[in-house]
XYZ file of C-alpha atoms in Angstrom:
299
model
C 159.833 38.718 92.922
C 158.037 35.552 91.315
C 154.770 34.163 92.832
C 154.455 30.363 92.975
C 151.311 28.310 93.825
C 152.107 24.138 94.455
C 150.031 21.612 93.634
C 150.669 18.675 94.994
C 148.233 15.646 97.294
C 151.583 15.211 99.040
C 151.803 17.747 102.036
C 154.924 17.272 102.451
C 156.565 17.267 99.093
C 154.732 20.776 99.144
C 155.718 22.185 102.717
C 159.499 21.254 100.897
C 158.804 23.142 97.882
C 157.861 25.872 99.904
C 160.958 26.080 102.606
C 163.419 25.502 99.487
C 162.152 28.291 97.184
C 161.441 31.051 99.862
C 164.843 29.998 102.264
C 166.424 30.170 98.569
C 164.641 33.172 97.865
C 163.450 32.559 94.119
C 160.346 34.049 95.396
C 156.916 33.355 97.450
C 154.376 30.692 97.661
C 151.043 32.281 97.565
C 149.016 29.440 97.308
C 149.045 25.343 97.277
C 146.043 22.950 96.948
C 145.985 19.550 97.375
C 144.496 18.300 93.971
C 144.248 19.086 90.408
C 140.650 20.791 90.867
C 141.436 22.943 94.021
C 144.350 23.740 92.137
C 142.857 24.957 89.361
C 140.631 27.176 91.393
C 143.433 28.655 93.243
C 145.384 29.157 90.280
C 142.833 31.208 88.468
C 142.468 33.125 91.776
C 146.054 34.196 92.829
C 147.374 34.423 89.183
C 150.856 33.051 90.418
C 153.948 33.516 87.625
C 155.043 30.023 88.130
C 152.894 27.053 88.547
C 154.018 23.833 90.478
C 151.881 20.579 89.622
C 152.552 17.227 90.590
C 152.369 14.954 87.548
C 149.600 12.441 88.987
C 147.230 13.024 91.500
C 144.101 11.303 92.656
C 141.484 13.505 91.631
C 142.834 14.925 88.282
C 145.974 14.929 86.772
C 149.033 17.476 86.132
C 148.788 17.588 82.198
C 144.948 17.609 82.206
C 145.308 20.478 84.963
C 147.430 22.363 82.685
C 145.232 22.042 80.156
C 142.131 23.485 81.465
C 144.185 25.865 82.816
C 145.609 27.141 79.347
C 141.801 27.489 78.020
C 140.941 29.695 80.537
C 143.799 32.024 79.338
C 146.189 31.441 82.374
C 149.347 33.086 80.809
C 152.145 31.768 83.661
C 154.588 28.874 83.627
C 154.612 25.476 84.601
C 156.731 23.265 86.187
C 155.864 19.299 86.523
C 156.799 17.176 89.653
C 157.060 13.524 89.329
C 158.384 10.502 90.530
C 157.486 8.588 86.835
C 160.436 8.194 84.441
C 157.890 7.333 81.752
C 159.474 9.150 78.574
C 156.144 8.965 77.229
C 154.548 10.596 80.141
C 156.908 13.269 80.372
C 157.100 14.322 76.717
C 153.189 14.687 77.005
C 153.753 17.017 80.048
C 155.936 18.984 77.759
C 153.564 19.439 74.401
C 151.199 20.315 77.405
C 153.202 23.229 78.042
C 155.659 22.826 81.147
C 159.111 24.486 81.252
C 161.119 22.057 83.496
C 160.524 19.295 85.216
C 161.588 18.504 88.824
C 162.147 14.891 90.033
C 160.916 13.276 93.330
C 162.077 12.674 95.923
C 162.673 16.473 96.393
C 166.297 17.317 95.961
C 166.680 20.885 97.153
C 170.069 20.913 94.587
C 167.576 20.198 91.797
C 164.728 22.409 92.551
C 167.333 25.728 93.260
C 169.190 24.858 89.810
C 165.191 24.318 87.642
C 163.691 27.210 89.565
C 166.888 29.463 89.335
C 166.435 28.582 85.454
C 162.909 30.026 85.678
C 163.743 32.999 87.235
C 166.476 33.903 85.070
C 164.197 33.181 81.862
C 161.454 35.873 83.578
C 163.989 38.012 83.831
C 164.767 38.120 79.908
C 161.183 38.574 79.526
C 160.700 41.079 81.769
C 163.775 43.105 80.265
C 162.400 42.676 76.925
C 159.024 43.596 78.066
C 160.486 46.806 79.147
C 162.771 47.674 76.118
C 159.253 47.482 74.113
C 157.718 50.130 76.296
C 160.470 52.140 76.342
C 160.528 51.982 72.169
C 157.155 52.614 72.066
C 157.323 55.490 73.986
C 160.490 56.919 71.840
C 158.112 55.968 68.790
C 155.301 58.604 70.254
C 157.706 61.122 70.476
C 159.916 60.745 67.469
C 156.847 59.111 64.972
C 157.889 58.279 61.445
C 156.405 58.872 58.629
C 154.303 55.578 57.548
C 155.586 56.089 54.037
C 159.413 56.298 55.193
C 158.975 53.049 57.329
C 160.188 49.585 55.765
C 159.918 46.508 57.687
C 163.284 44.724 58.734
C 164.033 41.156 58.012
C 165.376 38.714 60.881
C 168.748 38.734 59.318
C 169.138 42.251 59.263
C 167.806 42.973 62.899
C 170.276 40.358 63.835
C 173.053 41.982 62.121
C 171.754 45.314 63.661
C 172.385 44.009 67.044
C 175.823 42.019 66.203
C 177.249 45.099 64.715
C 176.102 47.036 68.080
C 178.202 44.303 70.004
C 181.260 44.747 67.914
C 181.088 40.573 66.819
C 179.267 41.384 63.499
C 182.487 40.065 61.771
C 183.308 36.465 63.964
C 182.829 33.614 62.666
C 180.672 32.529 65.250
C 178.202 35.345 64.440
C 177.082 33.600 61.169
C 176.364 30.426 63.471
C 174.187 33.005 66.005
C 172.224 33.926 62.706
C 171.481 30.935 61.578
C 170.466 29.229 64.661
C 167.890 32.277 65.480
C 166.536 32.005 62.054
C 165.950 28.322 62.217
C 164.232 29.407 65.584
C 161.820 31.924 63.787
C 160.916 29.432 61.477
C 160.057 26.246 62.831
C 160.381 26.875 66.863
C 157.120 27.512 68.677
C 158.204 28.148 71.885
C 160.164 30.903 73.764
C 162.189 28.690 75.106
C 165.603 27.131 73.763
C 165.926 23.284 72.911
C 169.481 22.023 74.370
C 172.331 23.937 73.141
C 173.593 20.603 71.149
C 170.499 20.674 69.407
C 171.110 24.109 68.010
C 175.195 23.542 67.176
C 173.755 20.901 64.903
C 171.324 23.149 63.022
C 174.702 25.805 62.568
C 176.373 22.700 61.340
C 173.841 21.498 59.007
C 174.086 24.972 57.189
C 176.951 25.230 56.234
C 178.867 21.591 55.869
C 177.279 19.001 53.453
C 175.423 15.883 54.249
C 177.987 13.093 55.033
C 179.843 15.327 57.621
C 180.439 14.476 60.828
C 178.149 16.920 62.922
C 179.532 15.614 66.007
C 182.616 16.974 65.409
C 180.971 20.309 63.187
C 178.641 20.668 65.832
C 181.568 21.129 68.643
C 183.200 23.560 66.519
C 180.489 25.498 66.230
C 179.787 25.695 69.871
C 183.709 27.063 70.398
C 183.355 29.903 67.714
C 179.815 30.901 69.315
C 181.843 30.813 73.028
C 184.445 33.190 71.627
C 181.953 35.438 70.100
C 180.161 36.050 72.952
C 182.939 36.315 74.845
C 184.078 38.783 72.502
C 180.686 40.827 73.038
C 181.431 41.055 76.651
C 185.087 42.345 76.378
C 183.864 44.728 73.582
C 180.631 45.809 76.156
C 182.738 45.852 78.869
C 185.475 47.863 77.145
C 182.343 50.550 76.096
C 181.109 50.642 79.615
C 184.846 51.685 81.361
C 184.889 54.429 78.479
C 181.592 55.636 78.660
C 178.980 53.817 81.728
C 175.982 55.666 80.103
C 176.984 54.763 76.690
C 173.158 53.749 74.989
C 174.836 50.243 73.803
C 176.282 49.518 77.389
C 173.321 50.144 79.108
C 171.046 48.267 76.715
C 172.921 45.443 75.793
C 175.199 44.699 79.134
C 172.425 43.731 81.744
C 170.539 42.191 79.124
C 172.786 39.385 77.259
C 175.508 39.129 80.141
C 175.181 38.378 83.942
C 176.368 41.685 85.125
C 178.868 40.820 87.537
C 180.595 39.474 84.788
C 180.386 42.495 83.330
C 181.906 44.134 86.137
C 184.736 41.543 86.651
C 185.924 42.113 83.082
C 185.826 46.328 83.189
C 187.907 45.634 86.403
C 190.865 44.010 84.877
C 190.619 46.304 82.123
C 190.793 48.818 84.315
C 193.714 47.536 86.499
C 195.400 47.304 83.134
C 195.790 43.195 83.938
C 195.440 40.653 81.267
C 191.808 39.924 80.627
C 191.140 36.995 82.407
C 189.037 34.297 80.178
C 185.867 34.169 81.882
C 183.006 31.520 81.510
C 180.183 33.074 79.252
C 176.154 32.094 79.909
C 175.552 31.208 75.729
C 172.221 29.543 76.425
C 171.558 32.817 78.001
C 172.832 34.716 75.267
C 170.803 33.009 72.552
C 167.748 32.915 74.635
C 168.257 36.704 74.603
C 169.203 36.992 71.111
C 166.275 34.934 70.191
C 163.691 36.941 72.142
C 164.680 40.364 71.140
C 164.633 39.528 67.327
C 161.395 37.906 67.498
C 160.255 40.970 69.355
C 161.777 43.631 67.072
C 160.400 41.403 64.181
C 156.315 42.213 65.684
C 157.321 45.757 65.500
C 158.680 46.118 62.561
């Protein structure tokens, strides 16, 4: 469960907070301070996962807050709450370091939909987290000789875990590998930029300048849907066969919400036509994105 501390000088913005993400149960509030220097103190102290900071505040502000904060080696996330529509304001807040960014007046809709983003993203990194402890150990008992080892390139990891999925060959797969390399390269963050953002970058690499990437960038976004929807019927197909299958087990929880997973070995099962589901691809990519880079500081 994810710890939370608030800081707010509102009281009541933060008693909201509060009832909405424990009634909603995205996890608990451990701590809340009233200012930017309580808050930092408390922060330091409880070690929350998520932090909570209102934008301006008497005392000392939510981006200078986050700042001290990050030089003390504080390693969790931040969200920003603000009233101020200032696009200045609010793209400082993000080279600062926050996540999301929650509007006031609280809207309980809002908060549920940005914290439920935060949560799933912990997840990810919590899965990958363990997948790296469990190679590790595997390397300890199977250790390769240094001299046999060669380190693997993004591309190839990324084909690696395509050809695991059964997409290697879709078209949309090339798009997937060219959007996580641009990612490597020139993205400093965990983090995805919006989706539209990333079509665009497929787009570029492949059509010439002069092309309409409106229009390149919506086709790329269809062949990346039926890939990974592809991924789930081929995971889900894998999983009916075999439930302890390696790839199922890995790859299932980890890319797919597994419900859907679940929903898709059932009409396989009941020998119905597949029904076309909705697939998570910002979750996918995010995924994709964090297990390559991770395999990459291995290698």
């Amino acid at each position: 469960m994810l710890t939370y501390c608030i800081v707010d000088d509102d009281a009541v913005s933060r008693r909201m907070l509060q009832s909405i993400i424990e009634q909603s149960e995205l996890g608990e509030v451990v701590g809340m301070a009233g200012g930017g220097v309580e808050g930092k103190e408390r922060i330091l102290e409880l070690s929350p996962d998520v932090v909570l900071v209102d934008l301006l505040m008497p005392d000392q502000d939510g981006i200078e807050t986050i700042l001290q904060l990050k030089q003390e080696g504080f390693q969790g996330k931040f969200v920003m709450i603000s009233q101020i529509e200032n696009k200045e304001m609010i793209g400082k807040a993000y080279r600062a370091g926050i996540e999301f960014y929650i509007h006031k007046p609280i809207n309980r809709i809002e908060v549920e939909a940005v914290l439920g983003k935060v949560v799933e993203q912990w997840k990810i990194t919590r899965y990958l987290s363990e997948i790296k402890q469990s190679l590790a150990k595997l390397d300890s008992l199977h250790p390769e000789p240094v001299a046999s080892r060669r380190k693997e390139g993004a591309r190839e990891i990324m084909q690696h875990i395509l050809m695991d999925m059964g997409v290697i060959s879709e078209s949309g797969s090339r798009d997937m590998t060219e959007i996580i390399e641009f990612l490597i390269h020139h993205h400093k963050s965990e983090t995805l930029p919006p989706l539209k953002e990333l079509y665009e970058v497929a787009a570029k690499a492949h059509k010439p300048v002069g092309s309409d990437m409106d229009k390149e960038g919506k086709a790329v976004e269809q062949r990346i849907r039926r890939t990974v929807y592809a991924a789930l019927t081929n995971l889900a197909n894998i999983g009916l066969t075999d439930y302890s299958n390696p790839k199922f087990e890995h790859y299932a929880p980890l890319y797919f919400d597994f419900q859907d997973v679940r929903l898709a070995m059932r009409d396989m099962d009941d020998e119905r036509t597949l029904e076309k589901r909705k697939v998570n691809i910002k979750k996918f990519l995010q995924v994709f994105y964090l297990e390559t880079l991770n395999k990459l500081r291995e290698a």
